[in-house]
Tab-separated table of C-alpha atoms in Angstrom:
chain	number	residue	atom	x	y	z
C	1	MET	CA	-63.937	68.804	27.660
C	2	SER	CA	-65.501	71.837	25.989
C	3	LYS	CA	-63.450	74.912	25.132
C	4	SER	CA	-65.398	76.975	27.672
C	5	LYS	CA	-64.730	74.523	30.528
C	6	ALA	CA	-60.998	74.326	29.638
C	7	SER	CA	-60.823	78.122	29.669
C	8	ASP	CA	-62.571	78.298	33.054
C	9	LYS	CA	-60.178	75.696	34.508
C	10	ALA	CA	-57.116	77.595	33.254
C	11	SER	CA	-58.525	80.819	34.690
C	12	ASP	CA	-59.081	79.170	38.081
C	13	ALA	CA	-55.515	77.822	38.072
C	14	PHE	CA	-54.128	81.271	37.282
C	15	GLY	CA	-56.254	82.749	40.075
C	16	ASP	CA	-54.853	80.230	42.545
C	17	ILE	CA	-51.287	81.111	41.518
C	18	LEU	CA	-51.993	84.825	41.832
C	19	ALA	CA	-53.559	84.389	45.247
C	20	ALA	CA	-50.591	82.371	46.456
C	21	GLY	CA	-48.245	85.065	45.231
C	22	LEU	CA	-50.184	87.813	46.995
C	23	GLU	CA	-50.106	85.816	50.235
C	24	THR	CA	-46.298	85.860	50.219
C	25	ARG	CA	-46.203	89.633	49.656
C	26	GLY	CA	-45.207	91.206	52.980
C	27	GLY	CA	-44.434	87.806	54.431
C	28	GLY	CA	-41.928	85.180	53.347
C	29	ALA	CA	-40.646	85.592	49.798
C	30	LEU	CA	-38.394	83.683	47.455
C	31	LEU	CA	-35.279	85.153	45.931
C	32	PRO	CA	-35.406	85.339	42.116
C	33	ALA	CA	-32.651	82.737	41.824
C	34	GLN	CA	-34.570	80.365	44.102
C	35	ALA	CA	-37.806	80.827	42.181
C	36	ALA	CA	-36.021	80.173	38.896
C	37	ALA	CA	-34.477	77.000	40.289
C	38	GLY	CA	-37.806	75.827	41.697
C	39	ALA	CA	-36.468	75.862	45.276
C	40	GLU	CA	-38.957	75.206	48.048
C	41	VAL	CA	-37.163	77.261	50.746
C	42	GLU	CA	-39.212	80.302	51.738
C	43	LEU	CA	-37.481	83.270	53.360
C	44	SER	CA	-38.775	85.675	55.936
C	45	PRO	CA	-38.318	89.410	55.256
C	46	ARG	CA	-35.292	89.451	57.591
C	47	GLU	CA	-33.720	86.444	55.859
C	48	ARG	CA	-34.426	87.965	52.461
C	49	LEU	CA	-32.721	91.212	53.509
C	50	GLN	CA	-29.693	89.295	54.778
C	51	ALA	CA	-29.485	87.256	51.582
C	52	LEU	CA	-29.669	90.346	49.371
C	53	GLU	CA	-27.092	92.163	51.505
C	54	ALA	CA	-24.780	89.153	51.210
C	55	ARG	CA	-25.034	89.397	47.435
C	56	ILE	CA	-24.244	93.114	47.581
C	57	GLU	CA	-21.179	92.430	49.748
C	58	ALA	CA	-20.035	89.732	47.314
C	59	SER	CA	-20.446	92.142	44.404
C	60	LEU	CA	-18.489	94.830	46.256
C	61	GLY	CA	-15.719	92.337	46.971
C	62	GLN	CA	-15.487	91.388	43.307
C	63	TYR	CA	-15.433	95.070	42.322
C	64	GLN	CA	-12.637	95.852	44.781
C	65	GLN	CA	-10.581	92.892	43.575
C	66	SER	CA	-11.046	93.976	39.948
C	67	LEU	CA	-10.084	97.543	40.834
C	68	ARG	CA	-6.979	96.352	42.672
C	69	ARG	CA	-5.892	94.285	39.668
C	70	LEU	CA	-6.526	97.242	37.348
C	71	GLN	CA	-4.468	99.545	39.573
C	72	ASP	CA	-1.636	97.012	39.685
C	73	ARG	CA	-1.581	96.766	35.884
C	74	HIS	CA	-1.639	100.549	35.636
C	75	ARG	CA	1.372	100.940	37.953
C	76	VAL	CA	3.366	98.304	36.109
C	77	GLU	CA	2.603	99.868	32.725
C	78	VAL	CA	3.525	103.378	33.894
C	79	GLY	CA	6.713	102.002	35.468
C	80	GLN	CA	7.703	100.372	32.172
C	81	LEU	CA	7.178	103.645	30.293
C	82	LEU	CA	9.081	105.684	32.882
C	83	HIS	CA	11.927	103.161	32.733
C	84	GLU	CA	12.245	103.662	28.977
C	85	ILE	CA	12.191	107.443	29.380
C	86	ASN	CA	14.865	107.248	32.073
C	87	GLU	CA	17.116	104.709	30.341
C	88	SER	CA	17.075	106.686	27.094
C	89	ALA	CA	17.499	110.023	28.910
C	90	LEU	CA	14.495	111.352	26.985
C	91	TRP	CA	13.787	113.726	29.855
C	92	GLU	CA	16.711	115.831	28.630
C	93	LEU	CA	14.639	116.826	25.584
C	94	GLU	CA	12.518	118.979	27.873
C	95	GLY	CA	15.542	120.683	29.393
C	96	HIS	CA	15.567	118.828	32.700
C	97	GLU	CA	18.870	118.213	34.451
C	98	LYS	CA	17.718	115.000	36.156
C	99	PHE	CA	15.063	112.359	35.731
C	100	GLY	CA	13.602	113.282	39.134
C	101	HIS	CA	13.127	116.858	37.943
C	102	TYR	CA	11.256	115.585	34.880
C	103	VAL	CA	8.945	113.389	36.979
C	104	LYS	CA	8.164	116.277	39.301
C	105	ALA	CA	7.635	118.880	36.573
C	106	ARG	CA	5.766	116.746	34.043
C	107	TRP	CA	3.604	114.549	36.250
C	108	GLY	CA	3.625	116.245	39.661
C	109	TRP	CA	4.964	113.086	41.307
C	110	ASP	CA	7.769	112.805	43.809
C	111	ARG	CA	11.013	111.360	42.477
C	112	SER	CA	10.768	108.412	44.860
C	113	TYR	CA	7.331	107.498	43.538
C	114	GLY	CA	8.646	107.425	39.964
C	115	TYR	CA	11.494	105.117	40.967
C	116	ARG	CA	9.123	102.861	42.904
C	117	LEU	CA	7.021	102.409	39.773
C	118	ILE	CA	10.146	101.581	37.777
C	119	ASP	CA	11.239	99.043	40.391
C	120	LEU	CA	7.793	97.442	40.282
C	121	ALA	CA	7.969	97.174	36.484
C	122	LEU	CA	11.471	95.655	36.585
C	123	VAL	CA	10.414	93.037	39.110
C	124	HIS	CA	7.284	92.153	37.124
C	125	ARG	CA	9.402	91.752	33.999
C	126	ALA	CA	11.753	89.413	35.845
C	127	LEU	CA	9.000	87.308	37.414
C	128	ALA	CA	6.653	87.233	34.394
C	129	PRO	CA	7.787	83.730	33.278
C	130	LEU	CA	6.602	82.351	36.644
C	131	GLY	CA	3.020	83.220	35.720
C	132	PRO	CA	0.078	85.059	37.338
C	133	ALA	CA	0.145	82.848	40.439
C	134	VAL	CA	3.381	84.577	41.458
C	135	LEU	CA	2.843	88.013	39.906
C	136	ASP	CA	-0.521	88.497	41.607
C	137	THR	CA	1.158	88.213	45.013
C	138	VAL	CA	3.820	90.873	44.306
C	139	ARG	CA	3.130	94.186	46.029
C	140	GLU	CA	5.085	97.425	45.753
C	141	SER	CA	6.687	96.747	49.119
C	142	HIS	CA	7.898	93.374	47.778
C	143	ALA	CA	9.172	94.970	44.564
C	144	ARG	CA	11.273	97.471	46.522
C	145	GLU	CA	13.116	94.578	48.164
C	146	LEU	CA	13.399	92.477	44.993
C	147	ALA	CA	14.525	95.332	42.727
C	148	PRO	CA	18.134	95.293	44.048
C	149	VAL	CA	18.343	91.611	43.077
C	150	VAL	CA	17.146	92.415	39.548
C	151	LYS	CA	19.693	95.200	39.200
C	152	ALA	CA	22.604	93.337	40.763
C	153	ARG	CA	22.032	89.742	39.556
C	154	GLY	CA	19.553	89.906	36.671
C	155	ASP	CA	16.105	88.514	35.893
C	156	GLU	CA	16.946	84.813	36.107
C	157	ALA	CA	18.574	85.104	39.523
C	158	THR	CA	15.534	87.047	40.733
C	159	ARG	CA	13.198	84.286	39.562
C	160	GLU	CA	15.309	81.659	41.313
C	161	PHE	CA	15.295	83.743	44.486
C	162	ALA	CA	11.500	84.181	44.349
C	163	GLN	CA	10.993	80.447	43.876
C	164	ARG	CA	13.357	79.714	46.731
C	165	LEU	CA	11.373	82.020	48.993
C	166	GLN	CA	8.152	80.209	48.107
C	167	VAL	CA	9.647	76.830	48.954
C	168	GLU	CA	11.074	78.099	52.242
C	169	ALA	CA	7.770	79.752	53.193
C	170	ALA	CA	5.941	76.416	52.807
C	171	GLY	CA	2.607	78.136	52.270
C	172	SER	CA	3.125	80.941	54.782
C	173	ARG	CA	2.866	84.576	53.756
C	174	VAL	CA	6.083	86.042	52.357
C	175	THR	CA	6.408	89.638	53.592
C	176	ALA	CA	8.698	92.415	52.430
C	177	ALA	CA	10.696	92.047	55.629
C	178	VAL	CA	11.250	88.351	54.928
C	179	ILE	CA	12.396	89.133	51.380
C	180	ALA	CA	14.849	91.793	52.569
C	181	ALA	CA	16.315	89.629	55.337
C	182	ARG	CA	16.812	86.600	53.099
C	183	ARG	CA	18.192	88.744	50.277
C	184	ASP	CA	20.811	90.292	52.521
C	185	GLN	CA	21.655	86.923	54.050
C	186	LEU	CA	22.363	85.536	50.577
C	187	ARG	CA	24.153	88.741	49.588
C	188	LEU	CA	22.006	89.154	46.496
C	189	GLY	CA	21.694	92.891	46.814
C	190	VAL	CA	21.736	95.840	49.190
C	191	ALA	CA	18.502	97.507	50.260
C	192	ASP	CA	19.694	101.075	49.664
C	193	GLU	CA	20.583	100.237	46.057
C	194	ALA	CA	16.940	99.908	45.158
C	195	GLU	CA	16.743	103.638	44.594
C	196	PRO	CA	19.456	106.114	43.497
C	197	ALA	CA	20.586	108.559	46.151
C	198	ALA	CA	18.732	111.841	46.144
C	199	ALA	CA	20.588	114.803	44.705
C	200	GLU	CA	20.977	117.735	47.064
C	201	ASP	CA	19.152	120.085	44.717
C	202	GLU	CA	16.089	117.819	44.432
C	203	ASP	CA	13.254	118.638	46.812
C	204	GLU	CA	11.867	115.388	48.142
C	205	VAL	CA	8.412	115.001	49.630
C	206	VAL	CA	7.968	111.338	50.434
C	207	ASP	CA	4.474	109.989	49.810
C	208	ALA	CA	2.893	107.674	52.335
C	209	GLU	CA	3.817	104.097	51.560
C	210	LEU	CA	1.082	101.981	50.060
C	211	VAL	CA	-0.738	100.142	52.806
C	212	ASP	CA	0.310	96.504	52.811
C	213	ASP	CA	-0.563	95.385	56.306
C	214	GLU	CA	-4.105	94.023	56.603
C	215	GLU	CA	-4.738	95.481	60.059
C	216	THR	CA	-3.560	98.928	58.995
C	217	ALA	CA	-5.617	98.661	55.804
C	218	GLU	CA	-8.706	97.920	57.897
C	219	MET	CA	-8.039	100.987	60.079
C	220	VAL	CA	-7.638	103.150	56.980
C	221	GLY	CA	-10.911	101.820	55.584
C	222	GLN	CA	-12.730	102.582	58.841
C	223	SER	CA	-11.302	106.117	58.913
C	224	ILE	CA	-12.427	106.749	55.340
C	225	LYS	CA	-15.921	105.479	56.117
C	226	ALA	CA	-16.140	107.646	59.246
C	227	ALA	CA	-15.047	110.703	57.247
C	228	ALA	CA	-17.592	109.906	54.529
C	229	ASP	CA	-20.368	109.583	57.124
C	230	THR	CA	-19.382	112.917	58.647
C	231	ALA	CA	-19.343	114.585	55.238
C	232	GLU	CA	-22.783	113.124	54.457
C	233	ARG	CA	-24.198	114.553	57.700
C	234	ALA	CA	-22.625	117.942	57.000
C	235	LEU	CA	-24.102	117.960	53.500
C	236	ARG	CA	-27.532	117.006	54.855
C	237	HIS	CA	-27.399	119.813	57.407
C	238	LEU	CA	-26.298	122.266	54.726
C	239	ASP	CA	-29.169	121.236	52.459
C	240	GLU	CA	-31.636	121.692	55.327
C	241	ALA	CA	-30.195	125.130	56.124
C	242	LEU	CA	-30.377	126.221	52.493
C	243	ALA	CA	-33.977	125.006	52.275
C	244	ARG	CA	-34.829	127.293	55.224
C	245	GLY	CA	-32.819	130.133	53.745
C	246	THR	CA	-30.349	130.019	56.638
C	247	ALA	CA	-26.716	130.803	55.878
C	248	PRO	CA	-23.778	129.492	57.956
C	249	PHE	CA	-23.044	131.685	60.964
C	250	TYR	CA	-19.544	132.498	59.696
C	251	ASP	CA	-19.710	132.613	55.894
C	252	SER	CA	-15.968	133.009	55.376
C	253	LEU	CA	-15.045	130.111	57.662
C	254	ALA	CA	-17.678	127.896	56.061
C	255	ALA	CA	-16.276	128.665	52.610
C	256	VAL	CA	-12.784	127.699	53.763
C	257	ASP	CA	-14.034	124.466	55.323
C	258	LEU	CA	-15.950	123.509	52.179
C	259	SER	CA	-12.845	124.168	50.129
C	260	ARG	CA	-10.825	121.919	52.442
C	261	ILE	CA	-13.413	119.150	52.080
C	262	ARG	CA	-13.325	119.400	48.286
C	263	SER	CA	-9.516	119.372	48.201
C	264	ALA	CA	-9.345	116.378	50.538
C	265	ALA	CA	-11.904	114.537	48.405
C	266	VAL	CA	-9.850	115.144	45.261
C	267	ARG	CA	-6.663	113.915	46.956
C	268	LEU	CA	-8.455	110.874	48.330
C	269	GLN	CA	-9.856	109.989	44.906
C	270	ARG	CA	-6.428	110.364	43.290
C	271	ARG	CA	-4.915	108.060	45.892
C	272	ALA	CA	-7.754	105.583	45.363
C	273	ASP	CA	-7.052	105.676	41.633
C	274	GLY	CA	-3.424	104.803	42.316
C	275	LEU	CA	-2.049	108.292	41.691
C	276	PRO	CA	-0.144	110.443	44.190
C	277	GLY	CA	-1.891	113.521	45.471
C	278	PRO	CA	-0.880	117.078	44.576
C	279	SER	CA	2.557	118.010	45.825
C	280	ARG	CA	2.589	119.933	49.072
C	281	SER	CA	4.969	122.804	49.587
């Protein structure tokens, strides 16, 4: 075969491939992963959209899981550091009369939040030898019920208790309520010992407990999404008004509302990052 004929044949083959590709444009199309794997399944535009959205949802799920693990590590680390500061009474160096005063003045956190982080760190220290399979299931609500066992009976007894709970659960979910009931039944600790009694001169503003119930968590997520959608619509309307040179009817009220939105957004982000919001008077 002459060079010219070989070139013409290759050109015709390329033209056929290009034509086939253009025919799928706007009709069925293959996902990149399918094309790379040489798959024969052709997707309609609707199926392609659903497949891509499924990949987005999977990516979001992985991101949320990674963020949750990062937040858990952050809380444990901060709890360990606060425990050292408390045990060594280093807060006295700054002139504070009590550890709770130090936590409030230095970090803007409620005393109870500081002690919850310490309890979480103590429980993680006790259960660490059991490995990630156990540690990854420990929530703050669990730590609050296990902390009295750590303080009253020590790390080893806490590990034995945690293993006993797993055996008794036989694969079922172990909740904070189950931990507390079994702990009290075995007389391993008392619930109100998990946190020192509040001093009369300490102002206490209790933060909302971290959401642990799946149904409540879903409701919270829906509320956040609804608020975000509302804020997006408000921002869109504001942009349209500014483009027309139209100011809000009541400038002062609008300024207050915008300030409230910004403050709420900051508090929400701080909570999402695992930090308590600004103290409220």
